[in-house]
Every structure is written in structure tokens, then in C-alpha cells.
Short mmCIF file of C-alpha atoms in Angstrom, two decimals:
data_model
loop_
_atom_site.label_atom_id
_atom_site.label_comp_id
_atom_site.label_asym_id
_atom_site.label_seq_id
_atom_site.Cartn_x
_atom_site.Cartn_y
_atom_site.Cartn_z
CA UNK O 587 -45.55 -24.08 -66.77
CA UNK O 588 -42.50 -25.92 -68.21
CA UNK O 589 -40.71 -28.50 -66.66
CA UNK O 590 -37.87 -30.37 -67.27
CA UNK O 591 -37.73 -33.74 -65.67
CA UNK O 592 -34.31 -35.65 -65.60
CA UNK O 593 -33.19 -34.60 -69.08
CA UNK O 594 -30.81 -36.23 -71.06
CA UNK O 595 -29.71 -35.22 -74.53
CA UNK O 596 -27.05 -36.53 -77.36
CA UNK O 597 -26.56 -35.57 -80.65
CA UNK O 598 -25.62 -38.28 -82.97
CA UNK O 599 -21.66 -40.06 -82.17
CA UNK O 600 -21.33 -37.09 -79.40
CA UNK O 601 -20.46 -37.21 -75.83
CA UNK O 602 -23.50 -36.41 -73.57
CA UNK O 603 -25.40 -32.68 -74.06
CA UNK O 604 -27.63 -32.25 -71.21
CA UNK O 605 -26.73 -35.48 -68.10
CA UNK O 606 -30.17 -35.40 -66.21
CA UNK O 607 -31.67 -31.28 -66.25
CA UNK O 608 -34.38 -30.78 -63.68
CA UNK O 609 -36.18 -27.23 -63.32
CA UNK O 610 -39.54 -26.01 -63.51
CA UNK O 611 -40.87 -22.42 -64.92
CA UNK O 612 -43.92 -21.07 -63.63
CA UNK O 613 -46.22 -18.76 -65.88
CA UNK O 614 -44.82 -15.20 -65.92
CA UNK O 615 -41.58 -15.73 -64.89
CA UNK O 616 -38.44 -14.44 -66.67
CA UNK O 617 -35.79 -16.47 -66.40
CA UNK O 618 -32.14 -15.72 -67.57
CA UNK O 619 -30.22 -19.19 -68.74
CA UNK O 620 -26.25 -18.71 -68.23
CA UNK O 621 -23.17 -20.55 -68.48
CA UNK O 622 -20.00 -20.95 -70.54
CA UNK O 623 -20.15 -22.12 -74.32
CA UNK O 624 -20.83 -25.90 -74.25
CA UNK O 625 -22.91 -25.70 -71.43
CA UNK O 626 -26.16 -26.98 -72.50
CA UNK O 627 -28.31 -24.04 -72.97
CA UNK O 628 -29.20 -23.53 -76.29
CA UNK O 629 -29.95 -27.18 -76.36
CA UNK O 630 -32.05 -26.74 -73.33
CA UNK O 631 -34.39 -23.36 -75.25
CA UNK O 632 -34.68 -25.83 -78.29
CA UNK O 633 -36.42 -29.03 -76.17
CA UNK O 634 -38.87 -26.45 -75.24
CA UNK O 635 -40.58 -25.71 -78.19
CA UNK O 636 -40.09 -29.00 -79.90
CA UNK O 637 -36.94 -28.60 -82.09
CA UNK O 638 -35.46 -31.55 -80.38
CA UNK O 639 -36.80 -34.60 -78.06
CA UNK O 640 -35.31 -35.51 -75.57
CA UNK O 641 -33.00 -39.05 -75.42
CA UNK O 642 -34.45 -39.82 -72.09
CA UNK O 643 -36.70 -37.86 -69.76
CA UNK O 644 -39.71 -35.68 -70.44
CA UNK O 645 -40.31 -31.44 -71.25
CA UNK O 646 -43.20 -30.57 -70.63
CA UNK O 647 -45.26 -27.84 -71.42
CA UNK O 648 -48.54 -27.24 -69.44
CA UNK O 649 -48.22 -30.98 -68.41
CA UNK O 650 -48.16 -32.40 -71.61
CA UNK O 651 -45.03 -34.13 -73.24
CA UNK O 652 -43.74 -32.18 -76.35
CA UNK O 653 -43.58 -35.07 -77.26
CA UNK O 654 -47.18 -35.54 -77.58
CA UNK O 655 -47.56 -31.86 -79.12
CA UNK O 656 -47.93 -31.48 -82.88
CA UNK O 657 -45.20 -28.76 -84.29
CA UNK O 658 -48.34 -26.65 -84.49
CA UNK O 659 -49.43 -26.57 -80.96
CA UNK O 660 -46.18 -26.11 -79.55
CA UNK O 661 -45.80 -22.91 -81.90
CA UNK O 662 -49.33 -21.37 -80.60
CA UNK O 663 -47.68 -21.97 -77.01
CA UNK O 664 -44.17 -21.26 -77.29
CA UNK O 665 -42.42 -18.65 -79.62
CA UNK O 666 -39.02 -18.62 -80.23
CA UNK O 667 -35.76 -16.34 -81.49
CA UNK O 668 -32.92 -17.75 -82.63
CA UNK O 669 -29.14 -16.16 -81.94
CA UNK O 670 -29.08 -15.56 -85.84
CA UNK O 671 -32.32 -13.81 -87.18
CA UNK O 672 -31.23 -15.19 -90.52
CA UNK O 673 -32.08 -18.60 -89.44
CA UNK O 674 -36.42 -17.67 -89.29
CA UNK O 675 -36.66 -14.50 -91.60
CA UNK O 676 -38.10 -16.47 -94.99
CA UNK O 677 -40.03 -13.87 -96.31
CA UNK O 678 -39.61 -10.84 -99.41
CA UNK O 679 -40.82 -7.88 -97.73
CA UNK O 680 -41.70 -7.11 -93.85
CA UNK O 681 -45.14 -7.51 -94.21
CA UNK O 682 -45.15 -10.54 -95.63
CA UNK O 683 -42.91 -12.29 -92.76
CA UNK O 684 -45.20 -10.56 -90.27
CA UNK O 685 -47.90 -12.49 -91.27
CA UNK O 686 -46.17 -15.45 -92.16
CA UNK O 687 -46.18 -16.85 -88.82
CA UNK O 688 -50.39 -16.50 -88.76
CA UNK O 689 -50.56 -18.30 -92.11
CA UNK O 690 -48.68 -20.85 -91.06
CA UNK O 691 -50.91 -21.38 -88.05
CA UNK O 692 -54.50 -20.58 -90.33
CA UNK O 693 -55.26 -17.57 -88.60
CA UNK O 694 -54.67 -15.44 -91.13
CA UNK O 695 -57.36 -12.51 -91.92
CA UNK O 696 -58.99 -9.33 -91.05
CA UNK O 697 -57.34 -9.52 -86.82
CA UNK O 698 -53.93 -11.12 -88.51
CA UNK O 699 -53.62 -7.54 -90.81
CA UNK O 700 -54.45 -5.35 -87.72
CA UNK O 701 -51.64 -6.99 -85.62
CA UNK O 702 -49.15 -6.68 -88.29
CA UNK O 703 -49.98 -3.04 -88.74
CA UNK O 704 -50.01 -2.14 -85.18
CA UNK O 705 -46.64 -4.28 -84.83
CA UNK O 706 -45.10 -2.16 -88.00
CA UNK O 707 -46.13 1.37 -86.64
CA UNK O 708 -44.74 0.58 -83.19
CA UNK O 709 -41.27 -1.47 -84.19
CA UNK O 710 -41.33 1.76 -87.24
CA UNK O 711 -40.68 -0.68 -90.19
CA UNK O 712 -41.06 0.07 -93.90
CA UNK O 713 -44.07 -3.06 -94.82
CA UNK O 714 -42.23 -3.02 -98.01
CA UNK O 715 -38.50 -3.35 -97.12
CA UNK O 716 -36.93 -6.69 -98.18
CA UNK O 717 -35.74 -7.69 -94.51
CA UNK O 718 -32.34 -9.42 -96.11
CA UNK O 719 -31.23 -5.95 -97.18
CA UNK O 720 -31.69 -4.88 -93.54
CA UNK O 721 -28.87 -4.53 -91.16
CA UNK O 722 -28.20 -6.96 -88.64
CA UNK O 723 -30.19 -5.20 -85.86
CA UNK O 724 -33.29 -4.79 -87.81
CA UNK O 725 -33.40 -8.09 -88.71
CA UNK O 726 -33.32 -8.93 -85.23
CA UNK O 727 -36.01 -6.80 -84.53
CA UNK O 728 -38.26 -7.93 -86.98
CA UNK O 729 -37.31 -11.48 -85.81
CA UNK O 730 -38.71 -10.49 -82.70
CA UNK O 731 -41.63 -8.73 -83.84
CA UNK O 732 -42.50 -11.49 -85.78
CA UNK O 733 -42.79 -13.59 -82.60
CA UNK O 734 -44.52 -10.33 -80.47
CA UNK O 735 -46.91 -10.31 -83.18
CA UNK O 736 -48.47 -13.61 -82.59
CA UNK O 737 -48.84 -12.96 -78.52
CA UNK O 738 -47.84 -16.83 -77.47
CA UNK O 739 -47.72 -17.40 -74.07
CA UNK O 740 -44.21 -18.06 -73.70
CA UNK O 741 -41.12 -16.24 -75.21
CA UNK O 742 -38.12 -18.19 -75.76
CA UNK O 743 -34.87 -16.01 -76.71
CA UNK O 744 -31.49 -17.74 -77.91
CA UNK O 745 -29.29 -15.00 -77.16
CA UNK O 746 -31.40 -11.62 -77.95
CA UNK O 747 -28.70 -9.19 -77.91
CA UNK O 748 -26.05 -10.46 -79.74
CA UNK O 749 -24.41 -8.55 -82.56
CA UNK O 750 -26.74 -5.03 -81.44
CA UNK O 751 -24.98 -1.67 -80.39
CA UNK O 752 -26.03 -0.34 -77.14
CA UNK O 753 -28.93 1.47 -78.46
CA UNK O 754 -30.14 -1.70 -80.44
CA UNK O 755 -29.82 -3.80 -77.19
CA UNK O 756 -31.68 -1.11 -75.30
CA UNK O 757 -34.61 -1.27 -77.68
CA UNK O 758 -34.93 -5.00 -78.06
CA UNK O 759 -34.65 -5.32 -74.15
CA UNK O 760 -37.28 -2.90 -73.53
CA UNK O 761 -40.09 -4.91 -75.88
CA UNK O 762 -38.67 -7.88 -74.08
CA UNK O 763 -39.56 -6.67 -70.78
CA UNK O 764 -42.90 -4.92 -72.30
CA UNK O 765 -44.18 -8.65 -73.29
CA UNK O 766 -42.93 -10.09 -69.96
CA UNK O 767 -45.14 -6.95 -68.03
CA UNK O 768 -48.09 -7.92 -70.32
CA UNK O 769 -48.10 -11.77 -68.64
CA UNK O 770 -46.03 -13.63 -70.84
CA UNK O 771 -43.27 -15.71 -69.62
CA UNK O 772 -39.94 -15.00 -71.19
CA UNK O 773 -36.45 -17.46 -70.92
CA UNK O 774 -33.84 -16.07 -72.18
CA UNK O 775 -29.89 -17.63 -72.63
CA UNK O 776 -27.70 -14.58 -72.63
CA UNK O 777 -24.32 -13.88 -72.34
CA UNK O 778 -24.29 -10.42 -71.15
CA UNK O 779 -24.53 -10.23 -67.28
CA UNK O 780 -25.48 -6.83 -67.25
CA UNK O 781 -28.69 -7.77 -68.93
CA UNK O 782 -29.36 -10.58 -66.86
CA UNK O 783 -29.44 -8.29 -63.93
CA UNK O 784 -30.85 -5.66 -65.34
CA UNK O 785 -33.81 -7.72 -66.81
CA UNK O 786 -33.98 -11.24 -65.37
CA UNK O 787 -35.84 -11.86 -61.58
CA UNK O 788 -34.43 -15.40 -62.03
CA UNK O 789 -31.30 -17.10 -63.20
CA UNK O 790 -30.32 -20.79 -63.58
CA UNK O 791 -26.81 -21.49 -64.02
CA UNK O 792 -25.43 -24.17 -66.11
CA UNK O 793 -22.10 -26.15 -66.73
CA UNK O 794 -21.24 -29.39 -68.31
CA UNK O 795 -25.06 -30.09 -68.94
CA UNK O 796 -26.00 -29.92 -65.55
CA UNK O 797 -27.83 -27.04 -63.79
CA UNK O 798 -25.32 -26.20 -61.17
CA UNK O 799 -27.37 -23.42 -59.49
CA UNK O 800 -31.16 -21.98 -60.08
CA UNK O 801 -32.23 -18.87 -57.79
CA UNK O 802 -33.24 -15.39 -57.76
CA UNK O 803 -30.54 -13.05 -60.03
CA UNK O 804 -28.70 -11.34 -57.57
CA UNK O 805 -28.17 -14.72 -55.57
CA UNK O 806 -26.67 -16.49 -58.27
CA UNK O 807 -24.73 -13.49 -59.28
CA UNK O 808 -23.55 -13.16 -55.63
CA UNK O 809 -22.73 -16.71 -55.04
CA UNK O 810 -19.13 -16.96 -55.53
CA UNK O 811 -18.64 -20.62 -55.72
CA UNK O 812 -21.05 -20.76 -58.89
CA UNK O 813 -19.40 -17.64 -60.50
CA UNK O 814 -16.37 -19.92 -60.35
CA UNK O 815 -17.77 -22.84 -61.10
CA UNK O 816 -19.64 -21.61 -64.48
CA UNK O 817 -16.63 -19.50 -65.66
CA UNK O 818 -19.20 -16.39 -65.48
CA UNK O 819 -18.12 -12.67 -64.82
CA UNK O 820 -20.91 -10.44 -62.71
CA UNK O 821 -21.70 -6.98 -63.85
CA UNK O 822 -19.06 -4.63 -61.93
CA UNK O 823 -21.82 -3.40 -59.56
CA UNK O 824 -22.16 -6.92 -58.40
CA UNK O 825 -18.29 -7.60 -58.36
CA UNK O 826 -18.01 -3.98 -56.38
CA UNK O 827 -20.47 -5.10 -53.77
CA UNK O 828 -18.86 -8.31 -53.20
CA UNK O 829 -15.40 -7.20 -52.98
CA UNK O 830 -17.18 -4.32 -50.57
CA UNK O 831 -18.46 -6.75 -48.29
CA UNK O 832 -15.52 -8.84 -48.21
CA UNK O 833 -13.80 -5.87 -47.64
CA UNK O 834 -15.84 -4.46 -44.76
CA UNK O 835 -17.89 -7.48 -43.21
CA UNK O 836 -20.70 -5.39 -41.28
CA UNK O 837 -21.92 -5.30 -45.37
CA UNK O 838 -22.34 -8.85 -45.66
CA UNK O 839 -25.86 -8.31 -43.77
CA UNK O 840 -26.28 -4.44 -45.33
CA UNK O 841 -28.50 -3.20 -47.91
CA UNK O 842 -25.58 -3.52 -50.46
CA UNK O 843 -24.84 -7.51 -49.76
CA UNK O 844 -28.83 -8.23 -50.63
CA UNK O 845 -29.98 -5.68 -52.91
CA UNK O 846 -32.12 -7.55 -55.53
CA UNK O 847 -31.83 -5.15 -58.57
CA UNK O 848 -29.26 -3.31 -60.15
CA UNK O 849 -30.49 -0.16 -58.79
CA UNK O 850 -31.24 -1.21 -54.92
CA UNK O 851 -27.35 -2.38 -55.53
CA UNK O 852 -26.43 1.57 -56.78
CA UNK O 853 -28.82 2.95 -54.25
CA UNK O 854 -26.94 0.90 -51.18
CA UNK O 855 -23.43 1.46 -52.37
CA UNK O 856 -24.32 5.10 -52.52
CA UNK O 857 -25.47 4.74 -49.31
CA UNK O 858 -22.36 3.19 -47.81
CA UNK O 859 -20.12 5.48 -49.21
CA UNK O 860 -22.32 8.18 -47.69
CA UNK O 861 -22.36 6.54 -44.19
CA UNK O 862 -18.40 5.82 -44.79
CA UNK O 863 -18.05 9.64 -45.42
CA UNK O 864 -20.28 10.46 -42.65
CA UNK O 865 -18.20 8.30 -39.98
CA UNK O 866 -14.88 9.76 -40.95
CA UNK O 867 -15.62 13.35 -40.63
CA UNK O 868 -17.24 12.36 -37.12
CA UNK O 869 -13.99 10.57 -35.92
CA UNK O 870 -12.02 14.14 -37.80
CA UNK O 871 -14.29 16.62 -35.54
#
């Protein structure tokens, strides 16, 4: 579990960061962090695994302070991607920064060379490719691999998709969700509101470094007030359902006004528009 417990966060001669965060993150979860730029929540992914401490509160991890945790521990518990893969790729060839993160944490050996093999033949790398001469969505897949790789409990993503074509997005979300369906817990600050709904179970909303709203996806993505309030844009199967049952008010309490996942949402306005269809040739006969 992580917890955050009245949080407060300033970077040197700068107004306030994060004014008092509160949440908690059970094991297994996968949360999506949103908000506008500014917000808070990239300062937020880096308290968890120890790239900052907090001013005033406490993170903790499993019940124990990060700031108690050596650098060490915290990376055997929490793995994290940054936005910009070129900020953690280090390494000459793929192989190399494959393993890099199990020398770095003395594990290396005979296990650490099976995992990086089995990682290369599923992710389809070249072991010897220099990863700087990659392009910018291989590099954020090996990023990623280089965190799968390791297996830590918890997978912390600073905005996974950014800078990936669809069918770069599509294959980093689908290892994201593999990990998450294999037990680990994945947060994940993202921009893109069609992944948050297509991926995330649970969203916590954020705004001036405060959490201004923390509940399951389609809730917050629902919730008008916090849409307005965090500046955020749902995907347009969210935005149809709302103007729908805003529209029609028998919806509010329909399948389509509390659908949970993108595709209950497509399977209820299908529905509607079905029953809609249905009704108006009764009342023509």
C-alpha cells in the first residue's frame, strides 16, 4: 500500500507544489493521476519512489516512511518511467540496459540473463542495438521493459504514452495492463482520457496541488463539477452519455448514465438508440 498523509511539497524560492495530499493505494490497484499542467502530479509519482521528500507530511510505502528507505529498497519496491525515456536509458546496447537495473541492485547472474532474454524475445529487440539510435517509441519501450524486467511490486508511469503513434500507445498499454493482471499495482499520470478509461478502474483528480476528487473512472469522468474544475476533457463516449442523459433524463438512472467501462458505455448507448428506434416505429404503427 502507499499512502500519502497530509503532503506538502516546495521546490526551492517557489510557491507551494502539493498544499496537504491525502490518498491511499491498495495493492493491485491501477490508478490513473489527472489534472491540468501545474497540478501536482508528477511531483506526486516522484515522492513515491524516493526522488523527492516531502517538506512536511509522510509517503509511505508498506507503512514505512520513504524516508526511512535506502534508494535501494525503494527501487526493489517501486519501479518507475519517466515522461522522457532519455532521462533512465544509460546504457550502449539493449542488453546491457536490461540488466543494468539487476546490477545495480546485485542480483545480477544466471536468473538476471534469463529475464533479459525472455524480456528481449517478447518486447522483439535487437540485444545489440545502441538504444540512443532508436526512435522515440522504442526507447520508450525499452524504458519500460527495463522496469517489467525486474517484476517490482509497484509500477509507477510519468506519462506512458506520450510522443507514441496509435499503434505504439496500443502496445505499451497492453504490457501495462499485462503487469497490472499479473498483481502488480500500476499509477499512472496521463493526459489522454481515452486511456484513462480505457485502462484505469480508478482515477484521482488533481488541481492546484490538491486532490479535488478520487473515485472509480467513470465517476470522476462523469462528475461534471470536477471536469470543470480540473480543466479536463472526457473521452467523447463519456461526453455523449452525459449530454444523452441530460438530454433525456429517464438515462440519468439507465445503463448508459453508470456504465463503468468504455464498452458497458458503447454497449448501453447502443442500446438506447435501439430502444429509441424501437419506440418510434411503435408510436408510427
Amino acid at each position: 500500500m502507499i499512502e500519502f498523509k497530509d503532503v506538502h511539497v516546495s521546490y526551492e524560492a517557489s510557491a507551494p507544489i502539493l498544499k496537504g495530499v491525502n490518498f491511499a493505494i491498495r495493492d493491485g490497484e491501477f490508478v490513473a493521476f489527472v489534472g491540468t499542467n501545474g497540478a501536482g502530479k508528477s511531483t506526486t509519482m516522484r515522492l513515491m519512489n524516493g526522488l523527492l521528500k516531502p517538506d512536511a507530511g509522510q509517503v509511505l510505502i508498506d507503512g514505512v516512511s520513504t524516508a526511512e528507505l535506502r534508494t535501494s529498497e525503494l527501487a526493489r519496491r517501486v519501479g518507475f518511467l519517466f515522461q522522457n525515456p532519455d532521462r533512465q536509458i544509460c546504457c550502449t546496447t539493449v542488453r546491457e540496459e536490461l540488466l543494468f537495473g539487476f546490477r545495480a541492485l546485485g542480483q545480477a547472474g544466471a536468473e538476471a540473463d534469463a529475464r533479459v532474454d525472455a524480456i528481449i524475445e517478447e518486447f522483439g529487440f535487437d540485444p545489440d542495438d545502441d538504444p540512443f539510435l532508436l526512435n522515440r517509441g522504442a526507447r520508450q519501450l525499452l524504458a519500460l521493459a527495463s522496469i517489467v524486467v525486474l517484476a517490482p511490486p509497484v509500477v509507477v508511469l510519468d506519462e506512458p504514452t506520450t510522443g507514441l503513434d496509435y499503434r505504439e500507445c496500443e502496445k505499451v498499454m497492453a504490457i501495462i495492463r499485462r503487469i497490472h493482471e499479473q498483481g502488480a499495482t500500476v499509477i499512472m499520470v496521463c493526459h489522454d482520457m481515452e486511456v484513462v478509461a480505457d485502462y484505469a478502474t480508478r482515477c484521482i483528480v488533481m488541481s492546484d496541488g490538491r486532490v479535488v476528487d478520487d473515485a472509480p473512472t467513470f465517476e470522476v469522468l462523469r462528475n461534471r463539477d470536477t471536469l470543470e474544475r480540473a480543466s479536463l476533457v472526457p473521452p467523447q463516449i463519456v461526453d455523449l452519455s452525459l449530454e444523452l442523459g441530460r438530454a433525456i433524463p429517464r438515462l440519468a438512472d439507465a445503463p448508459v448514465g453508470s456504465a463503468n467501462t468504455v464498452d458497458e458505455m458503447l454497449a448501453a448507448v447502443v442500446e438506447e438508440a435501439r430502444g429509441a428506434q424501437d419506440e418510434e416505429r411503435s408510436v408510427s404503427a
